[in-house]
CSV table of C-alpha atoms in Angstrom, one decimal:
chain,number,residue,atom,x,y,z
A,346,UNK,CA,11.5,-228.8,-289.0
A,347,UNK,CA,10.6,-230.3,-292.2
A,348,UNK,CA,9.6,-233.8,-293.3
A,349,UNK,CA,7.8,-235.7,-296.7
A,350,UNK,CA,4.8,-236.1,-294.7
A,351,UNK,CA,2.9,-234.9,-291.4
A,352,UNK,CA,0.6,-237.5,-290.0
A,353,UNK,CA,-1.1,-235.4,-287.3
A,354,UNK,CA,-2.6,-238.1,-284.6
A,355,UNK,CA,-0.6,-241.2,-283.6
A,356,UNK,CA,-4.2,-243.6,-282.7
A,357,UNK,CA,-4.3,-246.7,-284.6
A,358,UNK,CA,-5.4,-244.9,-287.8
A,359,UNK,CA,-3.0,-242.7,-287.8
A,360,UNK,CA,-0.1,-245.2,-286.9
A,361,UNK,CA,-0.9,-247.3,-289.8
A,362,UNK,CA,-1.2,-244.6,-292.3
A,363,UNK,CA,2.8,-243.7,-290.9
A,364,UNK,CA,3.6,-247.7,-291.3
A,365,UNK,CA,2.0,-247.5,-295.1
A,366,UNK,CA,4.5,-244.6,-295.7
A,367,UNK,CA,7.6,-245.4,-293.7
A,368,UNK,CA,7.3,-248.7,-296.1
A,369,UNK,CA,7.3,-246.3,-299.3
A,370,UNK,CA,10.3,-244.7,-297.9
A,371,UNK,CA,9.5,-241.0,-296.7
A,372,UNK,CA,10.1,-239.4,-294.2
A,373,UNK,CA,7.6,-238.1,-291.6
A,374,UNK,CA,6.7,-236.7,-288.3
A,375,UNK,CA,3.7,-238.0,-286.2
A,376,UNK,CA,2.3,-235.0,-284.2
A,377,UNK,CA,0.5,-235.8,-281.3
A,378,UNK,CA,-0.4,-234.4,-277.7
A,379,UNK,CA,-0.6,-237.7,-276.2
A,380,UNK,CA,1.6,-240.7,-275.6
A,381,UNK,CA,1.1,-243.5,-278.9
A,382,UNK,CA,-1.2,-246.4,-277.4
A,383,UNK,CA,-2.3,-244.2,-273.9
A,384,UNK,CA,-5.5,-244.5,-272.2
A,385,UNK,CA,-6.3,-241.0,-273.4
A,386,UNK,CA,-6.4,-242.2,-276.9
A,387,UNK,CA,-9.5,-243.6,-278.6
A,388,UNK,CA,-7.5,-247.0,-279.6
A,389,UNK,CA,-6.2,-248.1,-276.2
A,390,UNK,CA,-9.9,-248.8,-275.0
A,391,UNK,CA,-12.2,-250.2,-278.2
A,392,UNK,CA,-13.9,-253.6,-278.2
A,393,UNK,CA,-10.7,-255.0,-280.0
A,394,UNK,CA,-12.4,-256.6,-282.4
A,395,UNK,CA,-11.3,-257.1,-286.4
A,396,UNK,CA,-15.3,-257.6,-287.7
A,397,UNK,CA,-14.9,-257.3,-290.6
A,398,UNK,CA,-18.5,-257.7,-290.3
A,399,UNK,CA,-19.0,-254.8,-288.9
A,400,UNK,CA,-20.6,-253.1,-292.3
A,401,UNK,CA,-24.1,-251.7,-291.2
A,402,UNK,CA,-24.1,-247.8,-290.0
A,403,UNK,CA,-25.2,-248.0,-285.9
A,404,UNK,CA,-28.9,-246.6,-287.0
A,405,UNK,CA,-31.1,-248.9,-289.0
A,406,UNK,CA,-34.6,-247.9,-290.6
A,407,UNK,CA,-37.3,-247.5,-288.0
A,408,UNK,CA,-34.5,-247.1,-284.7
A,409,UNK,CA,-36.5,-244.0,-284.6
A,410,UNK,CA,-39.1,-245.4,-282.3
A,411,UNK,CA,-36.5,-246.7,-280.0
A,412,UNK,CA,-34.8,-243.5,-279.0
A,413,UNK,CA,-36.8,-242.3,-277.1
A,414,UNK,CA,-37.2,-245.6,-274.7
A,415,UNK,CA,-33.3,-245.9,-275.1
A,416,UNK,CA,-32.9,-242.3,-273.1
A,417,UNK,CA,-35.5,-242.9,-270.8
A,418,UNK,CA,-33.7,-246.9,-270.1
A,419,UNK,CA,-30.7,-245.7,-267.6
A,420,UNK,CA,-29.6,-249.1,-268.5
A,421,UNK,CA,-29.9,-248.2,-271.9
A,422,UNK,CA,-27.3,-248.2,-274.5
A,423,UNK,CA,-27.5,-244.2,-275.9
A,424,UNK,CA,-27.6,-241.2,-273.6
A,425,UNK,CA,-27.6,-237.4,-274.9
A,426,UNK,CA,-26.9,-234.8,-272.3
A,427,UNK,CA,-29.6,-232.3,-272.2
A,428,UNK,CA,-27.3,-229.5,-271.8
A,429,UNK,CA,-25.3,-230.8,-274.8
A,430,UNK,CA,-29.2,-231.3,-276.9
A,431,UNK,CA,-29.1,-228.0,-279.2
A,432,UNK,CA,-25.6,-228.6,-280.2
A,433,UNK,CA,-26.0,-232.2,-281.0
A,434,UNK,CA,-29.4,-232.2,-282.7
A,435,UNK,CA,-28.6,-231.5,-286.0
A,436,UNK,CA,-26.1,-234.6,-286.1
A,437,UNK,CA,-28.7,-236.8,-284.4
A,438,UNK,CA,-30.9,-236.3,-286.8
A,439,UNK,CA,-28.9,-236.6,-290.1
A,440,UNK,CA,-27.6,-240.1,-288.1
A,441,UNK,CA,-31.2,-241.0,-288.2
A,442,UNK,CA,-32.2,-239.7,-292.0
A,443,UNK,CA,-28.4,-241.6,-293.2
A,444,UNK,CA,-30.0,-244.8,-292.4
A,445,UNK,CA,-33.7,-244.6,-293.0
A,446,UNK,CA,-34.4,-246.7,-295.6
A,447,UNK,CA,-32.9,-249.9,-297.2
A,448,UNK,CA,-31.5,-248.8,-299.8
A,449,UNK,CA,-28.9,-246.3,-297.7
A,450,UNK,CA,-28.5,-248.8,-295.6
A,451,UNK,CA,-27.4,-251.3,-298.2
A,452,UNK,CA,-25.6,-248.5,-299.9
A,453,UNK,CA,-23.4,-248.2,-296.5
A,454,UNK,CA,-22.5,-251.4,-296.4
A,455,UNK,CA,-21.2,-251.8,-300.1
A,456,UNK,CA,-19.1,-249.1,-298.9
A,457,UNK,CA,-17.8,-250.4,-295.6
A,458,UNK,CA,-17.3,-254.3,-297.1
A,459,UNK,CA,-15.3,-252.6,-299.5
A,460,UNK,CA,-13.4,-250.9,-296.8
A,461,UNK,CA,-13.2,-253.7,-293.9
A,462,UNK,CA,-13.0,-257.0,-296.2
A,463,UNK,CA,-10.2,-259.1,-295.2
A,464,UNK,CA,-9.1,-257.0,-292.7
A,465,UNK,CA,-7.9,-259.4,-290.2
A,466,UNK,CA,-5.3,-260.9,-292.9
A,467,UNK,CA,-4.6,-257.1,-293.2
A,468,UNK,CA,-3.5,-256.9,-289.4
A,469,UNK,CA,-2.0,-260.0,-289.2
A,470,UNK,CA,0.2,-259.3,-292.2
A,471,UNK,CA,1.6,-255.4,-290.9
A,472,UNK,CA,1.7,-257.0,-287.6
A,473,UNK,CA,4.0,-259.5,-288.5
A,474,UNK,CA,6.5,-256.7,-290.5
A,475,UNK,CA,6.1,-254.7,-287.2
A,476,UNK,CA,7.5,-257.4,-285.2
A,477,UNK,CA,3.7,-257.4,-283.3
A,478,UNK,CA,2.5,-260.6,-284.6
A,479,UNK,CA,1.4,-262.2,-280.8
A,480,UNK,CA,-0.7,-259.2,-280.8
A,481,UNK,CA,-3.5,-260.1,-284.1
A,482,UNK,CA,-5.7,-263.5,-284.1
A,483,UNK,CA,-7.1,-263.4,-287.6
A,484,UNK,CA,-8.1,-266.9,-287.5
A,485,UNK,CA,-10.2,-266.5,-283.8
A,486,UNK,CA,-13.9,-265.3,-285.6
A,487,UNK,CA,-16.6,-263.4,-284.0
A,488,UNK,CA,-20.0,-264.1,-282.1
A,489,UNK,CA,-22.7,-262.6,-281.1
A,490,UNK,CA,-25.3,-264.2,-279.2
A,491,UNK,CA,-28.9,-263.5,-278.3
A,492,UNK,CA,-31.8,-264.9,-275.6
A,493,UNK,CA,-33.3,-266.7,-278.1
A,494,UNK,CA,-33.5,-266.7,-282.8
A,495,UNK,CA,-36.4,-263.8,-282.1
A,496,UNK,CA,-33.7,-261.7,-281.2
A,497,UNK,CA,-31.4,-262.9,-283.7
A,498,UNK,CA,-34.4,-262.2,-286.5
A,499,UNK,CA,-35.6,-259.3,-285.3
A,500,UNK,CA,-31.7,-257.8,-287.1
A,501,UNK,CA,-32.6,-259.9,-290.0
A,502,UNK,CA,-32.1,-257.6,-292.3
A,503,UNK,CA,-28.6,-256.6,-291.4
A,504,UNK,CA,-27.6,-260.5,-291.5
A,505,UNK,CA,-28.9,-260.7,-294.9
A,506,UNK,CA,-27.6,-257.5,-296.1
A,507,UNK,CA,-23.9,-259.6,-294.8
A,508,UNK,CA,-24.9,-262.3,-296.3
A,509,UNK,CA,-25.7,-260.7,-299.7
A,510,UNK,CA,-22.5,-259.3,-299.5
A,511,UNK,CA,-20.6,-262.3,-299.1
A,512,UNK,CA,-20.2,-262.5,-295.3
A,513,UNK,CA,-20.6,-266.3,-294.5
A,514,UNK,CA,-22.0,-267.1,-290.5
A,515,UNK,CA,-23.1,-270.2,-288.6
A,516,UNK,CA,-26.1,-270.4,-286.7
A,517,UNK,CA,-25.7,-271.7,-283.4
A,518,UNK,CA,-28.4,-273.1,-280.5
A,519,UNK,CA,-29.0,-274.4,-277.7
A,520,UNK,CA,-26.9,-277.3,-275.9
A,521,UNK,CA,-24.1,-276.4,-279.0
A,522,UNK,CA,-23.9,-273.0,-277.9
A,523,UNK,CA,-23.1,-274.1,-274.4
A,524,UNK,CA,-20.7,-276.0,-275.3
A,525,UNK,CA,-18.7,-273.3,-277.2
A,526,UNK,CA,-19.6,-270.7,-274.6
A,527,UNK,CA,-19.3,-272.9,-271.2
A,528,UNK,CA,-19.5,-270.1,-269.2
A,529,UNK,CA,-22.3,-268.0,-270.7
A,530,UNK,CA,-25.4,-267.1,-268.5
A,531,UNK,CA,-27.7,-270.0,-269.5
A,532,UNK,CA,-30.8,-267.2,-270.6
A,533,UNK,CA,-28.6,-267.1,-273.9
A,534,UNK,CA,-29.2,-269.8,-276.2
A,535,UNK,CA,-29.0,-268.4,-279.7
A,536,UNK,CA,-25.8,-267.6,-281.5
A,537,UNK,CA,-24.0,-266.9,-284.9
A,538,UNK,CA,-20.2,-267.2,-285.9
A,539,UNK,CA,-18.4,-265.1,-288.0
A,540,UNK,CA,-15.5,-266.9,-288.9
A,541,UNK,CA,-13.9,-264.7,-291.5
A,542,UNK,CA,-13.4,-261.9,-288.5
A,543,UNK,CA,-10.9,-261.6,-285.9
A,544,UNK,CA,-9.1,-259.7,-282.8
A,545,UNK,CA,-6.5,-257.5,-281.7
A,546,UNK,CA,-5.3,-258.9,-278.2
A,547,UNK,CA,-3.8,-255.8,-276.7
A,548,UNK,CA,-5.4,-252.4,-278.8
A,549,UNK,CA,-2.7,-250.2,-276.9
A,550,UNK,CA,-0.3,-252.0,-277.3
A,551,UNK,CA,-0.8,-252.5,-281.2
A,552,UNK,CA,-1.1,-249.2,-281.3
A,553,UNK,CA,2.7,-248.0,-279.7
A,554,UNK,CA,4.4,-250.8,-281.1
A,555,UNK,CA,3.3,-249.5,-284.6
A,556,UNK,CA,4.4,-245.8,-283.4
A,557,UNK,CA,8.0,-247.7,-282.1
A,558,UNK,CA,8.3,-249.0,-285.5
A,559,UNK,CA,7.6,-246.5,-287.5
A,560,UNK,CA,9.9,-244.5,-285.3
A,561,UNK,CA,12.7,-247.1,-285.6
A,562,UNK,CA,12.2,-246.2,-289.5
A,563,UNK,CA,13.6,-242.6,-289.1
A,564,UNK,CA,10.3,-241.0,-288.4
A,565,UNK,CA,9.7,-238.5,-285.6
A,566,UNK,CA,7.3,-238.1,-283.2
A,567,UNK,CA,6.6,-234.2,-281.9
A,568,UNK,CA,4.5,-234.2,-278.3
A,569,UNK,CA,1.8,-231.2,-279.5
A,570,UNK,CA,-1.4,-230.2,-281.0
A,571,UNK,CA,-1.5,-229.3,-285.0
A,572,UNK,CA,-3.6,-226.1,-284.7
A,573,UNK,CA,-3.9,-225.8,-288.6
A,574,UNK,CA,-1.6,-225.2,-292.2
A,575,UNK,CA,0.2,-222.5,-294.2
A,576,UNK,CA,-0.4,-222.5,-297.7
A,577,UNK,CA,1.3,-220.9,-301.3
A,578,UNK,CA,-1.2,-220.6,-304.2
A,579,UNK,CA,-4.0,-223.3,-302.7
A,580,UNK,CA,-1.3,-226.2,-301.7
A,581,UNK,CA,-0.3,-227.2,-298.2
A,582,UNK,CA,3.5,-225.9,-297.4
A,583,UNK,CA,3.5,-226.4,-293.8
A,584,UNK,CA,1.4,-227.6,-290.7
A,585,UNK,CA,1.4,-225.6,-287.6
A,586,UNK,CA,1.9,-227.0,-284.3
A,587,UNK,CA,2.3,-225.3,-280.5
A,588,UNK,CA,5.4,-225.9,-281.0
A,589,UNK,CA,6.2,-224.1,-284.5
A,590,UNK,CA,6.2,-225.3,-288.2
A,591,UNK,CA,6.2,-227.9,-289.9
A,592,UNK,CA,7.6,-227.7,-293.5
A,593,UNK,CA,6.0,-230.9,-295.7
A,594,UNK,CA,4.9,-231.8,-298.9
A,595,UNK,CA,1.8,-233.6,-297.6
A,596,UNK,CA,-0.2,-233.9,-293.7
A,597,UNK,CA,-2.7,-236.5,-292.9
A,598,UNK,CA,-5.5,-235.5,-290.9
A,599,UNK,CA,-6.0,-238.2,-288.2
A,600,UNK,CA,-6.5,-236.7,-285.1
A,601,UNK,CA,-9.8,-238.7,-284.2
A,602,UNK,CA,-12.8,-236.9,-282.7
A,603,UNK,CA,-10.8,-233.7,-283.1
A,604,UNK,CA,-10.5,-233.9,-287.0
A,605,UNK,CA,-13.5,-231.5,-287.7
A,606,UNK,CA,-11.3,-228.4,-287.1
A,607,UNK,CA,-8.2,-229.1,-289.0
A,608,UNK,CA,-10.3,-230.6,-291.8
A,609,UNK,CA,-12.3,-227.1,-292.0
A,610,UNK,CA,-9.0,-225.4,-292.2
A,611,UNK,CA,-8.4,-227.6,-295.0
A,612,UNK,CA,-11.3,-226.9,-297.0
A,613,UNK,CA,-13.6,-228.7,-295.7
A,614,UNK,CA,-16.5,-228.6,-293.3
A,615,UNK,CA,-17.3,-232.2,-291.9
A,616,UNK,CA,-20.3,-233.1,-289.0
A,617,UNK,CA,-18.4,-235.2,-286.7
A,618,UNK,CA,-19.4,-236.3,-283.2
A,619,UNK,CA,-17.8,-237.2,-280.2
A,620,UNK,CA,-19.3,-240.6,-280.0
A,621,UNK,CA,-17.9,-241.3,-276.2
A,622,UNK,CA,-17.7,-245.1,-275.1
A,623,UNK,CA,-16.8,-246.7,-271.9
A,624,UNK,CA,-15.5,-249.7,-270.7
A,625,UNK,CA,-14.8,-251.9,-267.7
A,626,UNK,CA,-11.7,-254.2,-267.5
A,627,UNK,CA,-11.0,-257.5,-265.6
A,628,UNK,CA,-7.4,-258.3,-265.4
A,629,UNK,CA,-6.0,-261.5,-265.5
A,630,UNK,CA,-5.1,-264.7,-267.3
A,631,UNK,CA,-6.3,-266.6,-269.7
A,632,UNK,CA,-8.3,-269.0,-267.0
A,633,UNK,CA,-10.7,-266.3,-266.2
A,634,UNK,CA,-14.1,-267.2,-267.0
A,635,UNK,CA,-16.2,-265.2,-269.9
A,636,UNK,CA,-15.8,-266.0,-273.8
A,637,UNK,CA,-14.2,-268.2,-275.3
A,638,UNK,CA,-14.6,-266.6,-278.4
A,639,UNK,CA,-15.4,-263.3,-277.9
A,640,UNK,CA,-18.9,-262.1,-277.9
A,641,UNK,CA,-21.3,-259.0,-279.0
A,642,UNK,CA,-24.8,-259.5,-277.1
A,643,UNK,CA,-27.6,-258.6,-278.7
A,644,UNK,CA,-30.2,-257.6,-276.3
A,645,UNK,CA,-27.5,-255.6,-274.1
A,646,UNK,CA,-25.8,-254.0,-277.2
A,647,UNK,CA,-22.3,-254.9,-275.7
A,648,UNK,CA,-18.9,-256.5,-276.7
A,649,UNK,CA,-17.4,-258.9,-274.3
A,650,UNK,CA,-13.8,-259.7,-275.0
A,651,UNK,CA,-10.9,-262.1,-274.0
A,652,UNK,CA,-8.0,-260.0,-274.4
A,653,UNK,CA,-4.1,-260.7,-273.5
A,654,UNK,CA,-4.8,-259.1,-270.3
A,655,UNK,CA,-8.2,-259.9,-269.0
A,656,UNK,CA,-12.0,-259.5,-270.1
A,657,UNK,CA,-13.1,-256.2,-271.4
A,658,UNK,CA,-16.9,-255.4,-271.4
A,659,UNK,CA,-17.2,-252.2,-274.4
A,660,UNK,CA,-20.0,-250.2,-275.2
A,661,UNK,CA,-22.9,-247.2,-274.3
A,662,UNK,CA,-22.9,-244.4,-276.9
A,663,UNK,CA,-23.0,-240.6,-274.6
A,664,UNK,CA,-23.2,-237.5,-277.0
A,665,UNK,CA,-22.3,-235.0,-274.6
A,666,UNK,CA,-19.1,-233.6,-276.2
A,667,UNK,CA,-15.4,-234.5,-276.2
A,668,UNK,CA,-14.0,-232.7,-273.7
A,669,UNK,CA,-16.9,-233.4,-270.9
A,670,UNK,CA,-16.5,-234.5,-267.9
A,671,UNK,CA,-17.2,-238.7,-267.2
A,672,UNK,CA,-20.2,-240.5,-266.4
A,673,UNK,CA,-19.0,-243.3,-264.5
A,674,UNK,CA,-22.3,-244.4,-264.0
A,675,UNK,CA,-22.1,-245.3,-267.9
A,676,UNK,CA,-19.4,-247.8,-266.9
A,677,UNK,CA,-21.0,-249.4,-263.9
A,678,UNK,CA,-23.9,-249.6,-266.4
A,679,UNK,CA,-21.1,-252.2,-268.3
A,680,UNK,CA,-20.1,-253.5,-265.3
A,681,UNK,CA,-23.8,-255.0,-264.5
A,682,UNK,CA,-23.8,-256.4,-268.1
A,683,UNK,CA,-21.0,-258.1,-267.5
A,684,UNK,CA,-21.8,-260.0,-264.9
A,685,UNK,CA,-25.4,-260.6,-265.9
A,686,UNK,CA,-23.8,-262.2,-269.2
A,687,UNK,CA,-20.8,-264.4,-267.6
A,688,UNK,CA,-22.1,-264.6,-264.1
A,689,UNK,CA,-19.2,-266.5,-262.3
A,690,UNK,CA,-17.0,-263.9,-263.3
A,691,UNK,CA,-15.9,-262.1,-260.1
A,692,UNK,CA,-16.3,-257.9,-262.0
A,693,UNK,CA,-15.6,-256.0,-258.7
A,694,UNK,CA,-12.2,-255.1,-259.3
A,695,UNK,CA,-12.5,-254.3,-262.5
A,696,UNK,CA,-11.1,-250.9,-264.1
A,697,UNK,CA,-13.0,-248.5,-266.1
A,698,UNK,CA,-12.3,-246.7,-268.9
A,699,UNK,CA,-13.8,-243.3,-271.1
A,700,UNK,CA,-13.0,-242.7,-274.7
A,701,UNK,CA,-14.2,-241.0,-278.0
A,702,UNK,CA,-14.9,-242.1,-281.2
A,703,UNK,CA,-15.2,-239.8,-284.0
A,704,UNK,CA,-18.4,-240.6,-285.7
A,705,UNK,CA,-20.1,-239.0,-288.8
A,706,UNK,CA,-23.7,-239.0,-289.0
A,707,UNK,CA,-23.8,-241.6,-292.0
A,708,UNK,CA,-21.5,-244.1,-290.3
A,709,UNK,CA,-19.0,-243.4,-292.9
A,710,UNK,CA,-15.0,-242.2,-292.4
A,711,UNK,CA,-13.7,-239.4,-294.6
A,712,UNK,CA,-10.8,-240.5,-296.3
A,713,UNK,CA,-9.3,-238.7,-299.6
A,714,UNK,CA,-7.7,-236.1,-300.7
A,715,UNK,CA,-9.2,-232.7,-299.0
A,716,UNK,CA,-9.8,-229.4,-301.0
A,717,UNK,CA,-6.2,-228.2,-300.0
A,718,UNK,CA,-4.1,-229.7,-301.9
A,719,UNK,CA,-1.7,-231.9,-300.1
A,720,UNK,CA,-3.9,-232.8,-297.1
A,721,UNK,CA,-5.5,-236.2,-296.8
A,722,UNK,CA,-8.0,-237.4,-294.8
A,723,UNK,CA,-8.4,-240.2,-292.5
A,724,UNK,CA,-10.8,-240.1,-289.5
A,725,UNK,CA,-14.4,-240.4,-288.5
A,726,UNK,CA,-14.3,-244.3,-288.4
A,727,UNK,CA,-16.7,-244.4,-285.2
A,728,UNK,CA,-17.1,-248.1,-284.5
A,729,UNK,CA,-14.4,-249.7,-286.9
A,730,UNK,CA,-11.7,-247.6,-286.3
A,731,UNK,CA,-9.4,-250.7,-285.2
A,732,UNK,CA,-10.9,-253.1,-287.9
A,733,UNK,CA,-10.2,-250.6,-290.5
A,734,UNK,CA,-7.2,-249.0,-289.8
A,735,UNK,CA,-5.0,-251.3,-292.1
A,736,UNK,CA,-7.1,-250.7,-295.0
A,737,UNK,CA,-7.0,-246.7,-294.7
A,738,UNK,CA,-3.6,-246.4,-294.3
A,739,UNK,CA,-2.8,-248.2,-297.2
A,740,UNK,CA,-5.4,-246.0,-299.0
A,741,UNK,CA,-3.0,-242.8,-297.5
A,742,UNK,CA,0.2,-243.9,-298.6
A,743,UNK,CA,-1.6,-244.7,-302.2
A,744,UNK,CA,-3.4,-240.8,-302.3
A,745,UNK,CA,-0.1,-239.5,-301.0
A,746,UNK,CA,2.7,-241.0,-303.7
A,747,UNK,CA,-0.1,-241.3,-306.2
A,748,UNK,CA,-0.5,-244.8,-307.1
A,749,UNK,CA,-3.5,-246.9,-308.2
A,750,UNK,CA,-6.0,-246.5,-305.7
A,751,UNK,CA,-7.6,-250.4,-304.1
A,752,UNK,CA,-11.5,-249.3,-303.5
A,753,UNK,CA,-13.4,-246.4,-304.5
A,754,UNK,CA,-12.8,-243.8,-302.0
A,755,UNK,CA,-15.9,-241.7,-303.7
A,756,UNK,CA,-18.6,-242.8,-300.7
A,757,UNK,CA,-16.0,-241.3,-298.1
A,758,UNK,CA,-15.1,-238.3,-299.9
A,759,UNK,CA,-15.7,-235.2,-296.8
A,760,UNK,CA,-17.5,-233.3,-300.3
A,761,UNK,CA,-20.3,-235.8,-299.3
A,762,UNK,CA,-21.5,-233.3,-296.9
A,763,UNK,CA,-22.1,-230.4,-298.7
């Protein structure tokens, strides 16, 4: 087999890196176990939502003190398994240091506007190429909503880091809120809108019809695991797979929580995490109750969606490695949110879900050019994998054919790590 370019993973990152370079006109080969779009995959089961927003790391300075009551809470939104502790100390802990003062904090965020700004029109605009346009609202916004403004000021400093940044929100109370959110529990009666954010109605479905397109473009698509590369004189001349070689001038490393080992065959040694999240799923039409605008809640550190399909409750963060066994009690954890939050919605029927995001410590993805030559990449997005998807894989097609680059990829460079 041979091909211009490898894209090893075929998750939303990966699909829209293939999209980038199918557009460029080479030719490629997406390698993947698993079927584009699947429940297996990452991108079938995220919060669906474009926030483009969604700029501050998940630690803040001081969410030290709170760790410990979050692991005791079994409501709580972070659980570490104890058998899984020793292993996953040494990422905990640089998650913690990445964000403990302002200034990383604020230097995160220049990094990730940068990255996720205007991503919505981003979607909206490879959507429509794709022939997947029903599938991106970049004109829906964002909410998040809180018990009362104490909640809402007690993140203060992340609205005004957004704000500083250019990210423009509405304040919203009371009687006003109600009326935007009819069927909100009533113990929530602060909000802001986002408006320049937006949503993916059907993740999974994004995702496969991206892989269809691409594939409708000439490109392949090999069912197997990339176990690694074969190299001449410190460039990349082939990836291997279970089911033989690859010949290529270039691979792209975006096999989600499983980039750490290719990328250290690369060159480069990268702390990622399996960052596993859960959700719970009530299908249906559009006249089921829950948010009109879909919602992140503040005090229950949730996402509450209105989908194509039905409501989808997203969230919990479980270290505990990505190929451990489920927790359902994690997802009847969401399931209780949900119907605390919209109360006449009827959540016993509803479908859970387990997935991981790859997460870095610093709330950064690694995206460039790796230190063999001719491997790129492109994974360790944790929470904005979907919202900045669109971005990165115009930033692989630009490393890969070598033309003028649109951000500074130097905050997302893997050297960052040492």
């Amino acid at each position: 087999m041979k091909a211009d370019v490898v894209v090893i993973g075929a998750g939303v990152v990966g699909a829209h890196a293939a999209f980038q370079l199918a557009e460029r006109g080479l030719t490629g080969i997406l390698v993947d176990p698993g079927p584009p779009g699947g429940e297996q995959a990452a991108s079938y089961g995220n919060a669906a939502w474009l926030s483009s927003h969604s700029i501050l790391p998940p630690a803040s300075p001081g969410v030290w003190r709170q760790v410990p009551g979050w692991l005791a809470d079994p409501m709580g939104p972070l659980r570490v398994r104890p058998s899984y502790l020793p292993r996953a100390a040494g990422w905990l802990w640089r998650y913690l240091a990445s964000a403990s003062t302002e200034e990383k904090l604020r230097r995160t965020a220049t990094a990730l506007r940068a990255l996720l700004k205007e991503a919505p029109q981003r979607h909206a605009e490879v959507a429509g190429r794709a022939g997947l346009a029903e599938l991106i609202d970049a004109e829906s916004g964002l909410m998040h909503v809180y018990p009362d403004r104490a909640g809402f000021e007690a993140e203060a400093l992340a609205w005004r880091i957004r704000s500083e940044l250019g990210i423009a929100f509405e304040e919203i109370e009371g009687q006003d809120l109600a009326q935007r959110q009819p069927d909100l529990a009533p113990g929530y009666r602060f909000g802001v809108f986002v408006p320049e954010a937006g949503q993916c109605l059907n993740p999974g479905a994004y995702c496969a019809g991206l892989i269809d397109h691409v594939e409708a473009r000439g490109w392949r698509r090999l069912a197997a695991r990339a176990t690694g590369f074969s190299e001449r004189a410190g460039r990349l001349v082939a990836v291997k797979t279970g089911q033989g070689d690859i010949a290529c001038d270039a691979a792209v490393i975006a096999s989600g929580a499983r980039s750490a080992v290719l990328a250290r065959g690369a060159g480069d040694r990268v702390p990622l995490e399996a960052e596993r999240g859960y959700h719970v799923m009530v299908e249906g039409g559009g006249n089921l109750p829950g948010p009109r605008t879909s919602v992140m809640v503040g005090d229950r550190k949730v996402v509450i969606s209105r989908l194509a399909n039905g409501i989808r409750c997203a969230g919990q963060v479980e270290i505990s490695g990505v190929d451990a066994a489920p927790d359902w009690r994690r997802a009847e954890i969401l399931r209780k949110h949900l119907a605390a939050v919209f109360p006449d919605l009827d959540v016993g029927e509803a479908r859970v879900w387990l997935g991981s995001r790859p997460s870095t410590p610093d709330g950064l993805p690694v995206i460039g050019q790796a230190r063999l030559e001719g491997v790129i990449h492109a994974f360790g997005h944790g929470h904005v994998g979907l919202v900045g998807s669109a971005r990165t894989g115009e930033l692989v097609a630009q490393l890969v054919t070598g033309e003028m680059l649109g951000i500074d990829l130097a905050p997302f460079a893997a050297a960052r790590f040492g």
